[in-house]
PDB file of C-alpha atoms in Angstrom:
ATOM      1  CA  GLY A   1      -3.290   9.521  14.716  1.00 69.00           C
ATOM      2  CA  THR A   2      -5.766   8.943  16.190  1.00 78.00           C
ATOM      3  CA  ALA A   3      -5.225   7.194  19.655  1.00 82.00           C
ATOM      4  CA  ARG A   4      -4.937   9.329  22.717  1.00 84.00           C
ATOM      5  CA  LYS A   5      -2.589   9.046  25.129  1.00 87.00           C
ATOM      6  CA  PRO A   6      -4.257   8.371  28.863  1.00 89.00           C
ATOM      7  CA  VAL A   7      -3.070  10.574  30.995  1.00 89.00           C
ATOM      8  CA  PRO A   8      -1.763   9.709  34.548  1.00 89.00           C
ATOM      9  CA  TYR A   9      -3.608  10.503  37.590  1.00 90.00           C
ATOM     10  CA  LYS A  10      -1.960  13.410  39.257  1.00 90.00           C
ATOM     11  CA  GLU A  11      -0.344  13.291  42.303  1.00 89.00           C
ATOM     12  CA  VAL A  12      -0.717  15.380  45.663  1.00 88.00           C
ATOM     13  CA  ASP A  13       0.585  15.231  48.432  1.00 87.00           C
ATOM     14  CA  LYS A  14       1.961  11.172  47.596  1.00 88.00           C
ATOM     15  CA  VAL A  15      -1.599  10.797  46.486  1.00 88.00           C
ATOM     16  CA  LEU A  16      -2.519  10.140  43.064  1.00 90.00           C
ATOM     17  CA  MET A  17      -6.345  11.432  42.487  1.00 89.00           C
ATOM     18  CA  VAL A  18      -9.191  10.985  40.390  1.00 89.00           C
ATOM     19  CA  ASP A  19      -9.732  14.543  41.083  1.00 88.00           C
ATOM     20  CA  GLU A  20      -9.456  16.777  42.508  1.00 85.00           C
ATOM     21  CA  LYS A  21     -11.496  15.737  45.707  1.00 87.00           C
ATOM     22  CA  THR A  22     -11.050  11.564  45.165  1.00 90.00           C
ATOM     23  CA  PRO A  23      -8.007   9.264  46.117  1.00 91.00           C
ATOM     24  CA  ALA A  24      -7.616   6.519  43.054  1.00 90.00           C
ATOM     25  CA  THR A  25      -8.443   2.907  44.028  1.00 91.00           C
ATOM     26  CA  GLU A  26      -6.262   0.264  43.906  1.00 91.00           C
ATOM     27  CA  ASP A  27      -7.658  -1.056  41.001  1.00 93.00           C
ATOM     28  CA  GLN A  28      -8.286   2.535  38.938  1.00 92.00           C
ATOM     29  CA  ILE A  29      -4.288   2.847  39.348  1.00 90.00           C
ATOM     30  CA  ASP A  30      -3.701  -0.658  38.176  1.00 92.00           C
ATOM     31  CA  ALA A  31      -6.350  -0.244  35.793  1.00 94.00           C
ATOM     32  CA  LYS A  32      -4.558   3.574  34.366  1.00 92.00           C
ATOM     33  CA  GLU A  33      -0.648   1.893  34.527  1.00 93.00           C
ATOM     34  CA  ARG A  34      -2.308  -0.788  32.220  1.00 94.00           C
ATOM     35  CA  ARG A  35      -4.000   1.272  30.059  1.00 93.00           C
ATOM     36  CA  LEU A  36      -0.434   3.275  29.940  1.00 93.00           C
ATOM     37  CA  GLU A  37       1.741   0.321  29.530  1.00 94.00           C
ATOM     38  CA  GLU A  38       0.365  -0.272  26.813  1.00 94.00           C
ATOM     39  CA  TYR A  39       0.340   2.811  24.733  1.00 93.00           C
ATOM     40  CA  ASP A  40       3.989   2.888  24.730  1.00 92.00           C
ATOM     41  CA  GLN A  41       3.508  -0.172  23.619  1.00 94.00           C
ATOM     42  CA  MET A  42       2.208  -0.006  20.752  1.00 93.00           C
ATOM     43  CA  GLU A  43       3.402   3.350  20.175  1.00 92.00           C
ATOM     44  CA  TYR A  44       6.773   2.045  20.146  1.00 92.00           C
ATOM     45  CA  LEU A  45       5.713  -0.857  18.405  1.00 93.00           C
ATOM     46  CA  ALA A  46       4.178   1.995  15.137  1.00 92.00           C
ATOM     47  CA  ARG A  47       7.868   3.958  15.453  1.00 90.00           C
ATOM     48  CA  HIS A  48      10.310   0.600  14.941  1.00 92.00           C
ATOM     49  CA  ILE A  49       7.307   0.072  12.196  1.00 92.00           C
ATOM     50  CA  LEU A  50       7.647   2.664  10.620  1.00 90.00           C
ATOM     51  CA  LEU A  51      11.474   3.149  11.321  1.00 89.00           C
ATOM     52  CA  THR A  52      12.396  -0.243   9.857  1.00 90.00           C
ATOM     53  CA  SER A  53       9.688   0.519   6.559  1.00 85.00           C
ATOM     54  CA  ILE A  54      11.851   3.332   5.292  1.00 84.00           C
ATOM     55  CA  SER A  55      14.548   4.774   3.248  1.00 80.00           C
ATOM     56  CA  PRO A  56      17.955   5.500   4.485  1.00 83.00           C
ATOM     57  CA  ARG A  57      17.334   8.864   3.356  1.00 80.00           C
ATOM     58  CA  LEU A  58      14.486   9.603   5.248  1.00 82.00           C
ATOM     59  CA  LEU A  59      15.379   8.215   8.653  1.00 85.00           C
ATOM     60  CA  ALA A  60      17.796  10.863   9.827  1.00 84.00           C
ATOM     61  CA  SER A  61      14.867  12.990   9.590  1.00 86.00           C
ATOM     62  CA  VAL A  62      12.102  10.924  10.899  1.00 88.00           C
ATOM     63  CA  LYS A  63      13.273   9.060  13.613  1.00 87.00           C
ATOM     64  CA  ILE A  64      13.732  12.496  15.852  1.00 89.00           C
ATOM     65  CA  LEU A  65      10.014  13.550  15.584  1.00 91.00           C
ATOM     66  CA  GLU A  66       8.134  11.729  19.113  1.00 89.00           C
ATOM     67  CA  THR A  67       5.439  10.523  18.194  1.00 90.00           C
ATOM     68  CA  SER A  68       4.491   8.046  15.240  1.00 90.00           C
ATOM     69  CA  ALA A  69       1.371  10.090  13.899  1.00 91.00           C
ATOM     70  CA  LEU A  70       4.356  12.808  13.669  1.00 91.00           C
ATOM     71  CA  MET A  71       6.743  10.053  11.611  1.00 91.00           C
ATOM     72  CA  TRP A  72       3.973   9.149   9.556  1.00 90.00           C
ATOM     73  CA  ASN A  73       2.584  12.435   8.163  1.00 89.00           C
ATOM     74  CA  ALA A  74       6.097  13.220   7.607  1.00 88.00           C
ATOM     75  CA  ILE A  75       6.590  10.073   5.462  1.00 85.00           C
ATOM     76  CA  LYS A  76       3.951  10.662   4.055  1.00 82.00           C
ATOM     77  CA  ALA A  77       3.595  14.326   3.413  1.00 81.00           C
ATOM     78  CA  ASP A  78       7.878  12.874   1.493  1.00 79.00           C
ATOM     79  CA  ALA A  79       5.852  10.475  -0.237  1.00 72.00           C
ATOM     80  CA  THR A  80       3.002  12.344  -1.441  1.00 68.00           C
ATOM     81  CA  SER A  81       4.627  16.159  -2.369  1.00 66.00           C
ATOM     82  CA  LYS A  82       6.525  14.893  -5.189  1.00 65.00           C
ATOM     83  CA  THR A  83       6.030  18.096  -7.939  1.00 71.00           C
ATOM     84  CA  GLU A  84       4.037  17.732 -10.923  1.00 78.00           C
ATOM     85  CA  LEU A  85       7.157  17.094 -12.836  1.00 82.00           C
ATOM     86  CA  HIS A  86       7.678  14.059 -11.301  1.00 83.00           C
ATOM     87  CA  GLN A  87       4.206  12.212 -11.965  1.00 85.00           C
ATOM     88  CA  ILE A  88       3.901  13.217 -15.525  1.00 89.00           C
ATOM     89  CA  ASP A  89       7.272  11.298 -15.883  1.00 91.00           C
ATOM     90  CA  THR A  90       5.437   8.092 -14.085  1.00 90.00           C
ATOM     91  CA  LEU A  91       2.479   8.374 -15.731  1.00 92.00           C
ATOM     92  CA  LYS A  92       4.140   8.565 -19.561  1.00 95.00           C
ATOM     93  CA  ARG A  93       6.388   5.668 -18.083  1.00 94.00           C
ATOM     94  CA  LEU A  94       3.087   3.784 -17.645  1.00 94.00           C
ATOM     95  CA  HIS A  95       1.362   4.352 -20.915  1.00 95.00           C
ATOM     96  CA  GLN A  96       4.436   3.582 -23.069  1.00 95.00           C
ATOM     97  CA  LYS A  97       5.254   0.703 -20.846  1.00 95.00           C
ATOM     98  CA  LYS A  98       5.298  -2.653 -23.965  1.00 96.00           C
ATOM     99  CA  CYS A  99       5.571  -6.184 -22.814  1.00 95.00           C
ATOM    100  CA  GLY A 100       7.195  -7.751 -25.996  1.00 93.00           C
ATOM    101  CA  GLU A 101       6.456 -11.258 -27.335  1.00 92.00           C
ATOM    102  CA  ASN A 102       9.519 -12.716 -25.458  1.00 91.00           C
ATOM    103  CA  ASP A 103       9.599 -10.735 -22.098  1.00 94.00           C
ATOM    104  CA  SER A 104       8.194 -12.334 -19.139  1.00 93.00           C
ATOM    105  CA  VAL A 105       4.064 -11.314 -19.201  1.00 95.00           C
ATOM    106  CA  LYS A 106       3.692 -11.620 -15.661  1.00 94.00           C
ATOM    107  CA  THR A 107       7.062  -9.199 -15.107  1.00 95.00           C
ATOM    108  CA  HIS A 108       5.288  -6.808 -16.901  1.00 96.00           C
ATOM    109  CA  LEU A 109       2.734  -6.453 -15.375  1.00 96.00           C
ATOM    110  CA  GLU A 110       3.925  -6.095 -11.862  1.00 95.00           C
ATOM    111  CA  GLU A 111       5.859  -3.023 -12.498  1.00 95.00           C
ATOM    112  CA  LEU A 112       2.138  -1.278 -14.872  1.00 96.00           C
ATOM    113  CA  VAL A 113       0.788  -2.092 -11.052  1.00 94.00           C
ATOM    114  CA  ASP A 114       3.822  -0.996  -9.797  1.00 92.00           C
ATOM    115  CA  LEU A 115       3.901   2.630 -11.891  1.00 93.00           C
ATOM    116  CA  ARG A 116       0.387   1.952 -10.965  1.00 93.00           C
ATOM    117  CA  ASP A 117       0.819   2.587  -7.407  1.00 89.00           C
ATOM    118  CA  LYS A 118       3.677   4.606  -6.952  1.00 86.00           C
ATOM    119  CA  LEU A 119       1.213   7.534  -8.988  1.00 88.00           C
ATOM    120  CA  ALA A 120      -1.642   7.019  -6.563  1.00 86.00           C
ATOM    121  CA  GLY A 121       0.871   7.277  -3.402  1.00 77.00           C
ATOM    122  CA  MET A 122       2.377  10.881  -5.310  1.00 79.00           C
ATOM    123  CA  GLY A 123      -1.454  12.116  -4.712  1.00 78.00           C
ATOM    124  CA  ALA A 124      -2.550  11.194  -9.359  1.00 84.00           C
ATOM    125  CA  PRO A 125      -4.132   8.194  -9.353  1.00 90.00           C
ATOM    126  CA  VAL A 126      -5.246   6.416 -12.223  1.00 94.00           C
ATOM    127  CA  ALA A 127      -8.943   5.582 -13.138  1.00 95.00           C
ATOM    128  CA  ASP A 128      -9.962   2.066 -13.348  1.00 94.00           C
ATOM    129  CA  LYS A 129     -10.373   2.416 -17.238  1.00 94.00           C
ATOM    130  CA  ASP A 130      -7.868   3.666 -17.895  1.00 96.00           C
ATOM    131  CA  PHE A 131      -5.426   1.561 -16.049  1.00 96.00           C
ATOM    132  CA  ARG A 132      -7.251  -1.537 -17.625  1.00 95.00           C
ATOM    133  CA  THR A 133      -7.360   0.498 -21.366  1.00 94.00           C
ATOM    134  CA  ILE A 134      -2.849   0.895 -20.826  1.00 96.00           C
ATOM    135  CA  ILE A 135      -3.135  -2.884 -19.870  1.00 96.00           C
ATOM    136  CA  LEU A 136      -4.591  -4.477 -23.105  1.00 95.00           C
ATOM    137  CA  ALA A 137      -2.594  -1.860 -25.210  1.00 95.00           C
ATOM    138  CA  SER A 138       0.710  -2.360 -23.938  1.00 96.00           C
ATOM    139  CA  LEU A 139       0.338  -6.585 -24.241  1.00 95.00           C
ATOM    140  CA  PRO A 140       2.412  -8.079 -26.692  1.00 95.00           C
ATOM    141  CA  LEU A 141       0.077  -9.205 -30.378  1.00 94.00           C
ATOM    142  CA  SER A 142      -0.498 -12.537 -29.550  1.00 94.00           C
ATOM    143  CA  TYR A 143      -1.876 -12.311 -26.982  1.00 95.00           C
ATOM    144  CA  ARG A 144      -4.296 -10.520 -29.336  1.00 94.00           C
ATOM    145  CA  ASN A 145      -7.170 -13.353 -29.584  1.00 94.00           C
ATOM    146  CA  LEU A 146      -7.538 -13.543 -25.484  1.00 93.00           C
ATOM    147  CA  ILE A 147      -7.967  -9.872 -25.276  1.00 93.00           C
ATOM    148  CA  SER A 148     -10.119  -9.725 -27.597  1.00 93.00           C
ATOM    149  CA  ALA A 149     -12.749 -12.739 -26.187  1.00 93.00           C
ATOM    150  CA  ILE A 150     -12.259 -11.107 -22.868  1.00 92.00           C
ATOM    151  CA  THR A 151     -13.619  -6.795 -24.270  1.00 91.00           C
ATOM    152  CA  VAL A 152     -15.911  -9.822 -26.413  1.00 92.00           C
ATOM    153  CA  THR A 153     -17.211 -11.447 -23.406  1.00 91.00           C
ATOM    154  CA  ALA A 154     -17.457  -8.074 -21.077  1.00 90.00           C
ATOM    155  CA  SER A 155     -19.484  -5.358 -23.281  1.00 89.00           C
ATOM    156  CA  LEU A 156     -21.854  -9.037 -23.936  1.00 91.00           C
ATOM    157  CA  SER A 157     -22.792  -9.402 -20.101  1.00 92.00           C
ATOM    158  CA  SER A 158     -22.619  -5.597 -20.920  1.00 91.00           C
ATOM    159  CA  THR A 159     -20.196  -5.310 -17.242  1.00 90.00           C
ATOM    160  CA  THR A 160     -17.284  -4.134 -16.349  1.00 90.00           C
ATOM    161  CA  ILE A 161     -14.229  -6.955 -16.217  1.00 90.00           C
ATOM    162  CA  ASP A 162     -12.168  -5.797 -12.162  1.00 92.00           C
ATOM    163  CA  ASN A 163      -8.121  -4.817 -13.035  1.00 93.00           C
ATOM    164  CA  ASN A 164      -7.692  -7.364 -10.493  1.00 94.00           C
ATOM    165  CA  HIS A 165      -9.539 -10.384 -12.247  1.00 94.00           C
ATOM    166  CA  LEU A 166      -8.204  -8.716 -15.383  1.00 94.00           C
ATOM    167  CA  ILE A 167      -4.798  -9.336 -14.372  1.00 95.00           C
ATOM    168  CA  ARG A 168      -5.241 -13.170 -12.708  1.00 95.00           C
ATOM    169  CA  ILE A 169      -6.682 -14.242 -15.843  1.00 94.00           C
ATOM    170  CA  LEU A 170      -3.776 -12.385 -18.350  1.00 95.00           C
ATOM    171  CA  THR A 171      -1.120 -14.237 -15.244  1.00 94.00           C
ATOM    172  CA  GLU A 172      -2.963 -17.899 -16.241  1.00 94.00           C
ATOM    173  CA  GLU A 173      -2.274 -17.564 -19.413  1.00 94.00           C
ATOM    174  CA  ALA A 174       1.593 -16.731 -19.415  1.00 93.00           C
ATOM    175  CA  ASP A 175       2.080 -19.077 -17.248  1.00 92.00           C
ATOM    176  CA  HIS A 176       0.170 -21.943 -19.979  1.00 92.00           C
ATOM    177  CA  ARG A 177       2.115 -20.929 -21.688  1.00 91.00           C
ATOM    178  CA  SER A 178       5.525 -20.528 -19.894  1.00 88.00           C
ATOM    179  CA  ILE A 179       4.077 -24.088 -19.936  1.00 88.00           C
ATOM    180  CA  LEU A 180       4.030 -25.017 -23.085  1.00 86.00           C
ATOM    181  CA  ASP A 181       6.947 -23.596 -24.204  1.00 81.00           C
ATOM    182  CA  ALA A 182       8.641 -26.012 -21.501  1.00 80.00           C
ATOM    183  CA  ASN A 183       7.114 -28.536 -22.485  1.00 78.00           C
ATOM    184  CA  GLY A 184       7.767 -28.068 -26.275  1.00 71.00           C
ATOM    185  CA  ALA A 185       6.314 -27.861 -29.147  1.00 54.00           C
ATOM    186  CA  GLY A 186       4.805 -31.530 -29.496  1.00 51.00           C
ATOM    187  CA  ALA A 187       3.381 -30.910 -26.140  1.00 50.00           C
ATOM    188  CA  GLY A 188       1.533 -28.019 -27.237  1.00 45.00           C
ATOM    189  CA  SER A 189      -0.459 -29.405 -29.938  1.00 51.00           C
ATOM    190  CA  ALA A 190      -1.585 -32.744 -27.832  1.00 51.00           C
ATOM    191  CA  LEU A 191      -2.790 -30.027 -25.445  1.00 48.00           C
TER     192      LEU A 191
END
């Protein structure tokens, strides 16, 4: 929406003019045509990306718009104009999500991130501190010692753990536990 389409030279008596008195040279005409062609290619590419990335529900109303900027504004308006009730329901789902002892922690974390991203897309972002609390509170009891170690370490070092870093630590722990489960209890004791 910020790129401006180059304006072609005006034609006066079959001569392309830079302004009212100056005819355009061949080099100027070639440069202008390249800029116009490049703009048209980028516009087409942007429209193509948008049209192949949206749901069929939106496709009919968006594809008739003339520019990619208008298309993007329509898509953005649709994504962010969710009702407050929809935002509340999504936030409630985020807070109520719990990971059971036999559930996949990695899948659980992906679902939490997806709900957080949906809320941000609706214009109702979740603060990092709140999201971190939601993550930690939603984990199974078997992760209690790890959570304690993470929070105590962060407290002692007077730092705040980044959510992406926290998710990485929890994902690595889940991977480690699944390896131990796959190798059996005897292999776990040996490790």
